Amino acid sequence: MIDVLYFAWVRERIGLPREQVETQAATVNDLVAELRTREPRYEAAFADLSALRVALDQDLSDFDASLAGVREVAFFPPMTGG
Amino acid sequence: MKVSVQPEPFDLGAELAGFGAGRSDVGAIVSFTGVVRDDSGAMEALELEHYPGMTQRAIAQIVDQAMTRWNLADVIVIHRYGRLGIGEQIMMVATAARHRVAAFEAAEFLMDYLKSRAPFWKKEHGRDGTSWVAAKDTDEDALKRW
């Protein structure tokens, strides 16, 4: 079981801030592929991965990264702090 | 070193008053303050969302890098979240160093990294609705100079 978090317009498009996902996905890309098949709102949120960033256990990471041992995955648009 | 992620306003003067005080190795203090502006003339508020847990950690990592690279005596980073009105202070950084070049450069480095590597997202609330602020390519390019 992995905690999946969504922020900013990704959260709005999917319609929830976080959820628990039962998955055997080996990489972030595999997890995204699973989520996209769920419902159109997931497909809409993940349509363009170049517009998204991912953090694994609260560290910025990549879509081809392994999910081995990861407890928390977060998807969000490029950050706009400062 | 002080890192604070908070919804409340901060008192810039009070933060700077004691900063770097009582140290004989501090010869330069630089501070930057970000303020909510309205470019369109139709904005009512700016909302900042963040990633509790990751935000504090990401900022602390950025501050650690700056302190090591410029041998800083001290750093303050305060970043607000929530709904802010036009003219309100969003965030501040302050750096204390032996010389001004280090203090200025470190403050710019902190700002460049906070903009693109600290998990905040800005949403503009205007008379005509809301829109998420998109990151600019120039923000990402700014990191390359470091």
XYZ file of C-alpha atoms in Angstrom:
228
model
C 0.000 0.000 0.000
C 1.343 3.412 -1.041
C 0.104 6.885 -0.030
C -0.412 8.942 -3.173
C -0.692 12.727 -2.772
C -1.803 15.348 -5.285
C -1.190 19.086 -5.177
C -2.384 22.233 -6.980
C -4.210 21.598 -10.290
C -3.389 17.883 -10.147
C -5.383 17.705 -6.893
C -8.224 19.703 -8.445
C -8.319 17.601 -11.610
C -8.341 14.291 -9.748
C -10.678 15.635 -7.097
C -8.894 14.526 -3.943
C -5.736 15.467 -2.017
C -4.534 11.963 -1.149
C -5.462 8.304 -1.335
C -4.052 4.907 -0.534
C -3.263 2.790 -3.568
C -2.803 -0.958 -3.601
C -0.214 -1.534 -6.298
C 2.595 -3.781 -7.450
C 4.024 -1.048 -9.693
C 7.819 -1.231 -9.897
C 8.403 2.359 -11.009
C 6.631 5.712 -10.930
C 5.883 5.311 -14.650
C 4.184 1.960 -13.924
C 2.087 3.565 -11.164
C 1.075 6.407 -13.499
C 0.065 3.862 -16.165
C -2.132 2.053 -13.599
C -3.761 5.282 -12.399
C -4.460 6.469 -15.961
C -6.567 3.410 -16.700
C -8.836 4.079 -13.706
C -11.054 6.964 -14.792
C -11.023 9.902 -17.223
C -10.098 12.364 -14.430
C -6.820 10.469 -13.863
C -6.206 10.327 -17.596
C -6.740 14.103 -17.716
C -4.351 14.756 -14.829
C -1.566 12.543 -16.202
C -2.024 13.325 -19.920
C 1.205 15.351 -20.156
C 3.954 14.102 -17.846
C 6.288 16.914 -18.914
C 3.932 19.238 -16.996
C 4.289 17.171 -13.809
C 6.869 16.585 -11.111
C 7.065 13.698 -8.656
C 8.424 13.360 -5.126
C 9.171 10.033 -3.431
C 9.049 10.104 0.359
C 9.234 13.917 0.173
C 12.314 14.118 -2.057
C 12.086 15.314 -5.656
C 12.561 12.350 -8.006
C 11.974 11.089 -11.582
C 9.251 9.144 -13.353
C 11.599 6.254 -14.104
C 12.579 5.903 -10.412
C 11.933 2.641 -8.546
C 9.120 2.462 -5.990
C 10.896 -0.204 -3.919
C 10.480 0.706 -0.233
C 8.672 3.955 -1.045
C 5.721 4.838 1.231
C 4.643 8.214 -0.128
C 4.403 9.384 -3.747
C 3.364 12.960 -4.565
C 2.413 14.376 -7.969
C 2.329 18.112 -8.649
C 3.040 20.798 -11.266
C 6.404 22.622 -11.353
C 6.771 24.579 -8.126
C 6.186 28.314 -7.876
C 7.592 29.392 -4.522
C 9.374 32.583 -3.565
C 19.544 29.380 11.166
C 15.806 29.873 11.126
C 13.347 28.249 8.718
C 9.642 28.888 9.197
C 6.689 27.889 7.002
C 3.634 29.649 8.393
C 0.285 31.208 7.469
C 0.775 34.242 9.746
C 2.403 37.518 8.697
C 5.969 38.094 9.909
C 7.573 41.243 11.288
C 10.469 42.002 8.935
C 11.982 44.628 11.244
C 11.860 42.403 14.298
C 13.361 39.477 12.366
C 16.289 41.583 11.154
C 16.844 43.493 14.394
C 18.661 40.702 16.181
C 19.964 38.902 13.097
C 23.733 38.435 13.065
C 23.986 40.464 16.280
C 26.720 39.749 18.803
C 29.041 38.121 16.264
C 32.410 39.620 15.440
C 32.686 37.723 12.121
C 29.582 39.268 10.476
C 30.317 42.232 8.210
C 27.347 42.031 5.818
C 23.624 41.359 6.086
C 21.360 41.125 3.030
C 17.609 40.631 3.080
C 14.980 40.076 0.396
C 11.203 40.271 0.826
C 8.655 38.953 -1.669
C 5.372 40.891 -1.885
C 2.052 40.016 -3.539
C 1.646 42.187 -6.641
C -1.218 42.607 -9.084
C -0.119 42.728 -12.738
C -3.597 42.466 -14.268
C -5.378 45.017 -12.121
C -8.104 42.421 -11.526
C -6.489 40.311 -8.823
C -8.069 40.031 -5.397
C -5.816 37.587 -3.574
C -2.963 35.129 -3.974
C -3.361 31.668 -2.487
C -0.294 29.582 -1.673
C -0.567 25.836 -1.298
C 2.346 23.778 -0.006
C 3.344 20.207 0.801
C 3.525 19.954 4.613
C 6.486 17.794 5.588
C 8.384 18.179 2.347
C 8.416 21.996 2.429
C 10.405 22.341 5.651
C 12.797 19.607 4.562
C 13.356 21.017 1.044
C 14.049 24.509 2.412
C 16.446 23.157 5.059
C 18.412 21.335 2.329
C 18.642 24.524 0.236
C 19.765 26.540 3.282
C 22.407 23.924 4.172
C 23.856 24.177 0.671
C 24.005 27.976 0.859
C 25.586 28.011 4.327
C 28.344 25.647 3.247
C 29.027 27.225 -0.130
C 29.255 30.837 1.101
C 30.382 30.081 4.651
C 27.449 32.047 6.042
C 27.208 32.998 9.705
C 23.414 32.764 9.708
C 20.320 32.492 7.504
C 16.602 33.259 7.908
C 13.941 31.866 5.566
C 10.288 32.588 6.327
C 7.690 31.527 3.743
C 3.952 31.995 4.187
C 1.112 29.914 2.801
C -2.662 30.397 2.646
C -4.609 33.321 1.203
C -2.730 36.631 0.961
C -3.958 40.063 -0.141
C -2.264 42.445 -2.600
C 0.727 44.123 -0.958
C 1.134 41.464 1.731
C 4.551 39.997 2.381
C 4.845 36.428 1.042
C 8.312 35.476 2.196
C 11.725 36.716 3.264
C 15.301 35.535 3.209
C 18.209 37.062 5.097
C 21.878 36.129 4.951
C 24.716 37.107 7.263
C 28.305 36.770 6.048
C 31.768 38.204 6.505
C 31.602 40.120 3.184
C 28.776 41.551 1.074
C 29.479 39.524 -2.095
C 28.821 36.282 -0.216
C 25.707 37.707 1.460
C 24.232 38.967 -1.861
C 25.090 35.817 -3.841
C 23.749 33.489 -1.167
C 20.485 35.461 -0.981
C 20.066 35.175 -4.769
C 20.879 31.468 -4.678
C 18.294 30.950 -1.924
C 15.659 32.855 -3.913
C 16.363 30.969 -7.156
C 16.085 27.608 -5.403
C 13.070 28.505 -3.274
C 11.258 29.510 -6.448
C 11.717 26.181 -8.259
C 12.612 23.576 -5.615
C 10.463 24.380 -2.577
C 7.005 22.763 -2.924
C 4.750 25.819 -3.096
C 2.093 26.537 -5.717
C 0.489 29.917 -6.301
C -3.085 30.452 -7.377
C -4.422 33.860 -8.351
C -7.929 34.786 -7.286
C -9.345 37.551 -9.481
C -12.621 39.150 -10.322
C -12.799 36.884 -13.393
C -12.087 33.612 -11.586
C -8.989 31.717 -10.483
C -5.860 30.495 -12.230
C -2.722 28.633 -11.190
C 0.512 30.535 -11.735
C 2.672 28.609 -14.220
C 6.379 28.134 -13.578
C 8.552 30.009 -16.080
C 11.400 28.495 -18.100
C 13.521 31.387 -16.858
C 13.006 30.172 -13.259
C 14.500 26.803 -14.153
C 17.274 28.451 -16.212
C 18.177 30.594 -13.193
C 19.369 27.471 -11.358
C 21.992 26.745 -14.022
C 24.159 29.699 -13.045
C 24.836 28.069 -9.691
